[in-house]
Amino acid sequence: MAKQLTIFVENRAGRLKTITDNLRKSNIDIRAFTIQDRGDYGLLKLIVDKPDDAYLALANLGCACALKDILAISVPDQPGNFHRLTSALAEHNVNVIDAYGFVLQPHKTGVCCMEIDQPQLMKAQEIVAEAGFTVLQDEELYSL
Amino acid sequence: MDIPFWNREIETLDRASLEKVQLERLRQMVSWALKTPFYGRKLASAGIGSPEDVKSLRDLERIPFTVKDDLRRGFPRGLLAVEMSEVVRIHSSSGTTGIPTVIYFARDDLDRWTDLLARSITATGASSRDILQNMMTYGLFTGGLGLHYGAERVGMTVIPIGGGNTKRQIQTMKDFQTTVLHVTPSYLLHIHSQFENEGVRPGDLAVKRAFIGAEPHSENTRRKIEDLLGIQAFNSYGLSELNGPGVAFECVHRKDMHVWEDAYLIEIIDPKTGQNVEDGQEGEVVLTNLVRRAMPILRYRTRDLAFVHPEPCECGRTHRRLSRILGRTDDMLIINGVNVFPSQIEERIMKVPEVATNYLIHVDKKGALDRLTVKVEIYPKLFLGEAARLEALRARIREELRSSIVISPNVELHEPGSLPVSEGKAKRVVDERPKD
């Protein structure tokens, strides 16, 4: 399963730079990122090519960070596809905690990353596959 | 000016007669104190085994000081001089270590305390014609109930509204045409700032006086209150260990607070040497209760810094006056009238596993009110990458602190290693409140 790196970052100037600087030094390639704002702090969520290396690099620095399993779903970039996906999950009462998406050119491959409650994660993976979507395994995602 | 008195005879007693009363009562106090295990030992070490060993007021200096820790170590009954069946009320302040400071009152103690407050209230010119809105917290805190009983004895109409709920406070002032307020200065300024929101003009209100206390404030703050509200503000001093409010109060002249010297012996000491200093010199206030039977307290070090005015007051009262409180000898913070020790905060947050070892206590003002922010670093190994858990952690820390220090602080979560690292003695408190 794909791994997402979540990093606790104080909401003040220069904090992101410290993190990106360390990822750069460790030769980590960032595939996608998003920041969740919580007022005085934020959560930086990253998809990177070498999640374990990235985690170690930041943990050694003393950062509060966590690696967690997420669903990375390949969603072809066409009208209605995201709706098909959310409908399938809703039908089975699966709650999505957080999600973000990105589109890779030139093949117009859409990737949707979803955080799902741990107990529902395996079930969600099956539902998504049944609905006709491809769940990307970690290597697939990192080598896109 | 017509000067009102509650008990003219005692309030204007000449010095020699006042000292005679004091000596008599000090001996009485010693006889009560000797009944407690705590003072039994303490007085014996000073060579005082009976009231007769106190020959003059100067003998007071032989008695060792009592400090807050003594009260905590004596918890719960080490300083109690009567049977519990004689105790009619208990008050308490929150302790720095979780052990509260408990104060016991017998019926006659309450009666004497109430009388001191009736005296204090009358000295400001307030009377039975007044309507008092008591905004101090009721309950274990002495500020609410203490003044309440004194006001009833004066015959005032008392509205026991307690603290908080600004909307309701303003509406109550309007509905009942309140003439006197008992309130912390910061809360009164906050209430004033809400007048416009509540559609209140100064002309709608009947307030003439405010008794302000429970937190340090400057003369500028008092003037500001008086100008903004068009009222007179009277300073009040007291602490639960010595009953509560009514230790000292300003009279109509509002030139520092008369210490009711027939009920309290006041000394000002050099906090370093423990030696008495001259009147007019700043030092630590030390108080001896002269009228409490259930729980006698002798030479209590208040940690408050102030000085005594020996000059007679124009009002004719002979009881000396105490300056406003100029500071503290310890690290106690007063946040909107509530006493908070940084150690109380540390105690609580260090029990939370998701919190790392570093923290910072930040105090500033938001509008007229004090704002307390506790900044903690999160412990990286317990970070699971979930915002909901972090918010639950924040709420849990706030609730932990609220149950310990009564007020709900802002809690800020910080990255590990981001708060200033302590070098030598840690600087854990940043107080940015203007000193004006």
CSV table of N, CA, C and O in Angstrom, one decimal, chain A residues 8-12 38-42, chain B residues 345 349 354-356 358-364 371-379 390-391 393-398 401 408-416 418-420 432:
chain,number,residue,atom,x,y,z
A,8,PHE,N,4.3,17.5,11.2
A,8,PHE,CA,3.8,18.6,12.0
A,8,PHE,C,4.7,19.8,11.8
A,8,PHE,O,5.9,19.8,12.0
A,9,VAL,N,4.1,20.9,11.3
A,9,VAL,CA,4.9,22.1,11.0
A,9,VAL,C,4.2,23.3,11.7
A,9,VAL,O,3.0,23.6,11.5
A,10,GLU,N,5.0,24.0,12.5
A,10,GLU,CA,4.4,25.3,13.1
A,10,GLU,C,4.2,26.3,12.0
A,10,GLU,O,4.9,26.4,11.0
A,11,ASN,N,3.1,27.0,12.2
A,11,ASN,CA,2.7,28.0,11.2
A,11,ASN,C,3.5,29.3,11.3
A,11,ASN,O,3.0,30.3,11.9
A,12,ARG,N,4.7,29.3,10.9
A,12,ARG,CA,5.5,30.5,10.9
A,12,ARG,C,6.6,30.4,9.8
A,12,ARG,O,6.9,29.3,9.3
A,38,ARG,N,-4.1,24.3,10.5
A,38,ARG,CA,-4.9,24.1,11.7
A,38,ARG,C,-4.6,25.4,12.6
A,38,ARG,O,-4.6,25.2,13.8
A,39,GLY,N,-4.4,26.5,12.0
A,39,GLY,CA,-4.2,27.7,12.8
A,39,GLY,C,-2.8,27.9,13.2
A,39,GLY,O,-2.0,28.3,12.3
A,40,ASP,N,-2.4,27.6,14.4
A,40,ASP,CA,-1.0,27.8,14.8
A,40,ASP,C,0.0,26.8,14.3
A,40,ASP,O,1.2,26.9,14.4
A,41,TYR,N,-0.6,25.7,13.7
A,41,TYR,CA,0.3,24.7,13.1
A,41,TYR,C,-0.4,24.2,11.8
A,41,TYR,O,-1.6,24.5,11.5
A,42,GLY,N,0.3,23.4,11.0
A,42,GLY,CA,-0.2,22.8,9.9
A,42,GLY,C,0.3,21.4,9.7
A,42,GLY,O,1.3,21.0,10.4
B,345,ILE,N,1.0,24.7,36.5
B,345,ILE,CA,0.9,24.4,35.1
B,345,ILE,C,1.8,23.3,34.7
B,345,ILE,O,1.5,22.3,34.0
B,349,ILE,N,1.0,19.6,32.8
B,349,ILE,CA,1.3,19.3,31.4
B,349,ILE,C,2.4,18.2,31.3
B,349,ILE,O,2.4,17.5,30.4
B,354,GLU,N,2.0,12.9,25.5
B,354,GLU,CA,2.2,13.4,24.1
B,354,GLU,C,2.9,14.8,24.1
B,354,GLU,O,3.2,15.3,23.1
B,355,VAL,N,3.2,15.2,25.4
B,355,VAL,CA,3.9,16.5,25.5
B,355,VAL,C,5.4,16.3,25.8
B,355,VAL,O,5.7,15.5,26.7
B,356,ALA,N,6.3,16.9,25.1
B,356,ALA,CA,7.7,16.8,25.4
B,356,ALA,C,8.1,17.6,26.6
B,356,ALA,O,7.2,18.1,27.3
B,358,ASN,N,9.6,20.5,27.1
B,358,ASN,CA,9.7,21.9,27.0
B,358,ASN,C,8.4,22.6,26.9
B,358,ASN,O,7.5,22.2,26.2
B,359,TYR,N,8.2,23.7,27.7
B,359,TYR,CA,7.0,24.5,27.6
B,359,TYR,C,7.2,25.9,27.9
B,359,TYR,O,8.3,26.3,28.4
B,360,LEU,N,6.3,26.7,27.6
B,360,LEU,CA,6.4,28.2,27.9
B,360,LEU,C,5.0,28.7,28.2
B,360,LEU,O,4.0,28.4,27.6
B,361,ILE,N,5.0,29.6,29.3
B,361,ILE,CA,3.8,30.2,29.7
B,361,ILE,C,3.8,31.6,29.2
B,361,ILE,O,4.8,32.4,29.5
B,362,HIS,N,2.8,32.0,28.5
B,362,HIS,CA,2.8,33.4,27.9
B,362,HIS,C,1.6,34.1,28.4
B,362,HIS,O,0.5,33.6,28.3
B,363,VAL,N,1.8,35.3,28.9
B,363,VAL,CA,0.6,36.1,29.4
B,363,VAL,C,0.6,37.5,28.7
B,363,VAL,O,1.7,38.1,28.6
B,364,ASP,N,-0.5,37.8,28.1
B,364,ASP,CA,-0.6,39.2,27.6
B,364,ASP,C,-2.0,39.7,27.8
B,364,ASP,O,-2.8,39.0,28.5
B,371,ARG,N,-4.7,37.3,29.1
B,371,ARG,CA,-4.9,36.1,28.3
B,371,ARG,C,-3.7,35.2,28.6
B,371,ARG,O,-2.5,35.7,28.5
B,372,LEU,N,-4.0,34.0,28.9
B,372,LEU,CA,-2.9,33.0,29.3
B,372,LEU,C,-2.8,32.0,28.1
B,372,LEU,O,-3.8,31.4,27.7
B,373,THR,N,-1.6,31.9,27.6
B,373,THR,CA,-1.3,30.9,26.6
B,373,THR,C,-0.3,30.0,27.1
B,373,THR,O,0.8,30.4,27.5
B,374,VAL,N,-0.5,28.7,27.0
B,374,VAL,CA,0.5,27.7,27.4
B,374,VAL,C,1.0,27.0,26.1
B,374,VAL,O,0.2,26.5,25.3
B,375,LYS,N,2.2,27.2,25.8
B,375,LYS,CA,2.8,26.6,24.6
B,375,LYS,C,3.6,25.3,25.0
B,375,LYS,O,4.4,25.3,25.9
B,376,VAL,N,3.2,24.2,24.3
B,376,VAL,CA,3.9,23.0,24.6
B,376,VAL,C,4.5,22.4,23.3
B,376,VAL,O,4.0,22.7,22.2
B,377,GLU,N,5.5,21.7,23.4
B,377,GLU,CA,6.1,20.9,22.3
B,377,GLU,C,5.5,19.5,22.3
B,377,GLU,O,5.4,18.9,23.3
B,378,ILE,N,5.2,19.1,21.1
B,378,ILE,CA,4.7,17.7,21.0
B,378,ILE,C,5.8,16.7,21.0
B,378,ILE,O,6.9,17.0,20.5
B,379,TYR,N,5.5,15.5,21.5
B,379,TYR,CA,6.5,14.5,21.7
B,379,TYR,C,6.5,13.7,20.3
B,379,TYR,O,5.5,13.0,20.0
B,390,LEU,N,-4.5,15.6,17.3
B,390,LEU,CA,-3.8,16.8,17.9
B,390,LEU,C,-4.8,17.8,18.5
B,390,LEU,O,-4.6,18.3,19.6
B,391,GLU,N,-6.0,17.9,17.9
B,391,GLU,CA,-7.0,18.8,18.4
B,391,GLU,C,-7.5,18.2,19.7
B,391,GLU,O,-7.8,19.0,20.7
B,393,LEU,N,-5.8,16.4,21.7
B,393,LEU,CA,-4.7,16.7,22.7
B,393,LEU,C,-4.8,18.1,23.2
B,393,LEU,O,-4.7,18.3,24.4
B,394,ARG,N,-5.0,19.0,22.3
B,394,ARG,CA,-5.1,20.4,22.7
B,394,ARG,C,-6.2,20.6,23.7
B,394,ARG,O,-6.1,21.2,24.8
B,395,ALA,N,-7.4,20.0,23.4
B,395,ALA,CA,-8.6,20.1,24.3
B,395,ALA,C,-8.3,19.5,25.6
B,395,ALA,O,-8.7,20.0,26.7
B,396,ARG,N,-7.6,18.3,25.6
B,396,ARG,CA,-7.3,17.6,26.8
B,396,ARG,C,-6.4,18.4,27.7
B,396,ARG,O,-6.6,18.5,28.9
B,397,ILE,N,-5.4,19.0,27.1
B,397,ILE,CA,-4.5,19.9,27.9
B,397,ILE,C,-5.2,21.0,28.5
B,397,ILE,O,-5.1,21.4,29.7
B,398,ARG,N,-6.1,21.7,27.7
B,398,ARG,CA,-6.8,22.8,28.2
B,398,ARG,C,-7.7,22.4,29.4
B,398,ARG,O,-7.8,23.1,30.4
B,401,LEU,N,-5.7,21.8,32.6
B,401,LEU,CA,-5.3,23.0,33.2
B,401,LEU,C,-6.5,23.7,33.8
B,401,LEU,O,-6.3,24.3,34.9
B,408,SER,N,-9.2,28.7,31.8
B,408,SER,CA,-9.0,27.9,30.6
B,408,SER,C,-8.0,28.7,29.7
B,408,SER,O,-8.3,29.7,29.1
B,409,PRO,N,-6.8,28.1,29.6
B,409,PRO,CA,-5.8,28.9,28.8
B,409,PRO,C,-5.9,28.5,27.3
B,409,PRO,O,-6.6,27.5,27.0
B,410,ASN,N,-5.3,29.4,26.4
B,410,ASN,CA,-5.1,28.9,25.1
B,410,ASN,C,-4.0,27.9,25.1
B,410,ASN,O,-3.1,28.1,25.9
B,411,VAL,N,-4.1,26.9,24.3
B,411,VAL,CA,-3.0,25.9,24.3
B,411,VAL,C,-2.4,25.9,22.9
B,411,VAL,O,-3.2,25.8,21.9
B,412,GLU,N,-1.2,26.1,22.7
B,412,GLU,CA,-0.5,26.1,21.4
B,412,GLU,C,0.4,24.9,21.3
B,412,GLU,O,1.1,24.6,22.3
B,413,LEU,N,0.3,24.2,20.2
B,413,LEU,CA,1.2,23.0,20.0
B,413,LEU,C,2.3,23.5,19.1
B,413,LEU,O,2.2,24.1,18.1
B,414,HIS,N,3.5,23.1,19.5
B,414,HIS,CA,4.7,23.5,18.8
B,414,HIS,C,5.6,22.3,18.4
B,414,HIS,O,5.4,21.2,19.0
B,415,GLU,N,6.4,22.5,17.4
B,415,GLU,CA,7.3,21.5,17.0
B,415,GLU,C,8.3,21.1,18.1
B,415,GLU,O,8.7,22.0,18.8
B,416,PRO,N,8.7,19.9,18.1
B,416,PRO,CA,9.8,19.5,19.1
B,416,PRO,C,11.0,20.4,18.9
B,416,PRO,O,11.4,20.7,17.7
B,418,SER,N,11.4,23.6,19.3
B,418,SER,CA,11.2,24.9,18.8
B,418,SER,C,11.1,26.0,19.9
B,418,SER,O,11.4,27.2,19.7
B,419,LEU,N,10.7,25.6,21.1
B,419,LEU,CA,10.7,26.6,22.2
B,419,LEU,C,12.1,26.8,22.7
B,419,LEU,O,12.9,25.9,22.7
B,420,PRO,N,12.3,28.0,23.3
B,420,PRO,CA,13.6,28.3,23.8
B,420,PRO,C,14.1,27.3,24.8
B,420,PRO,O,13.4,26.9,25.7
B,432,GLU,N,3.8,39.7,29.0
B,432,GLU,CA,3.9,40.9,28.2
B,432,GLU,C,2.7,41.9,28.5
B,432,GLU,O,2.4,42.7,27.6
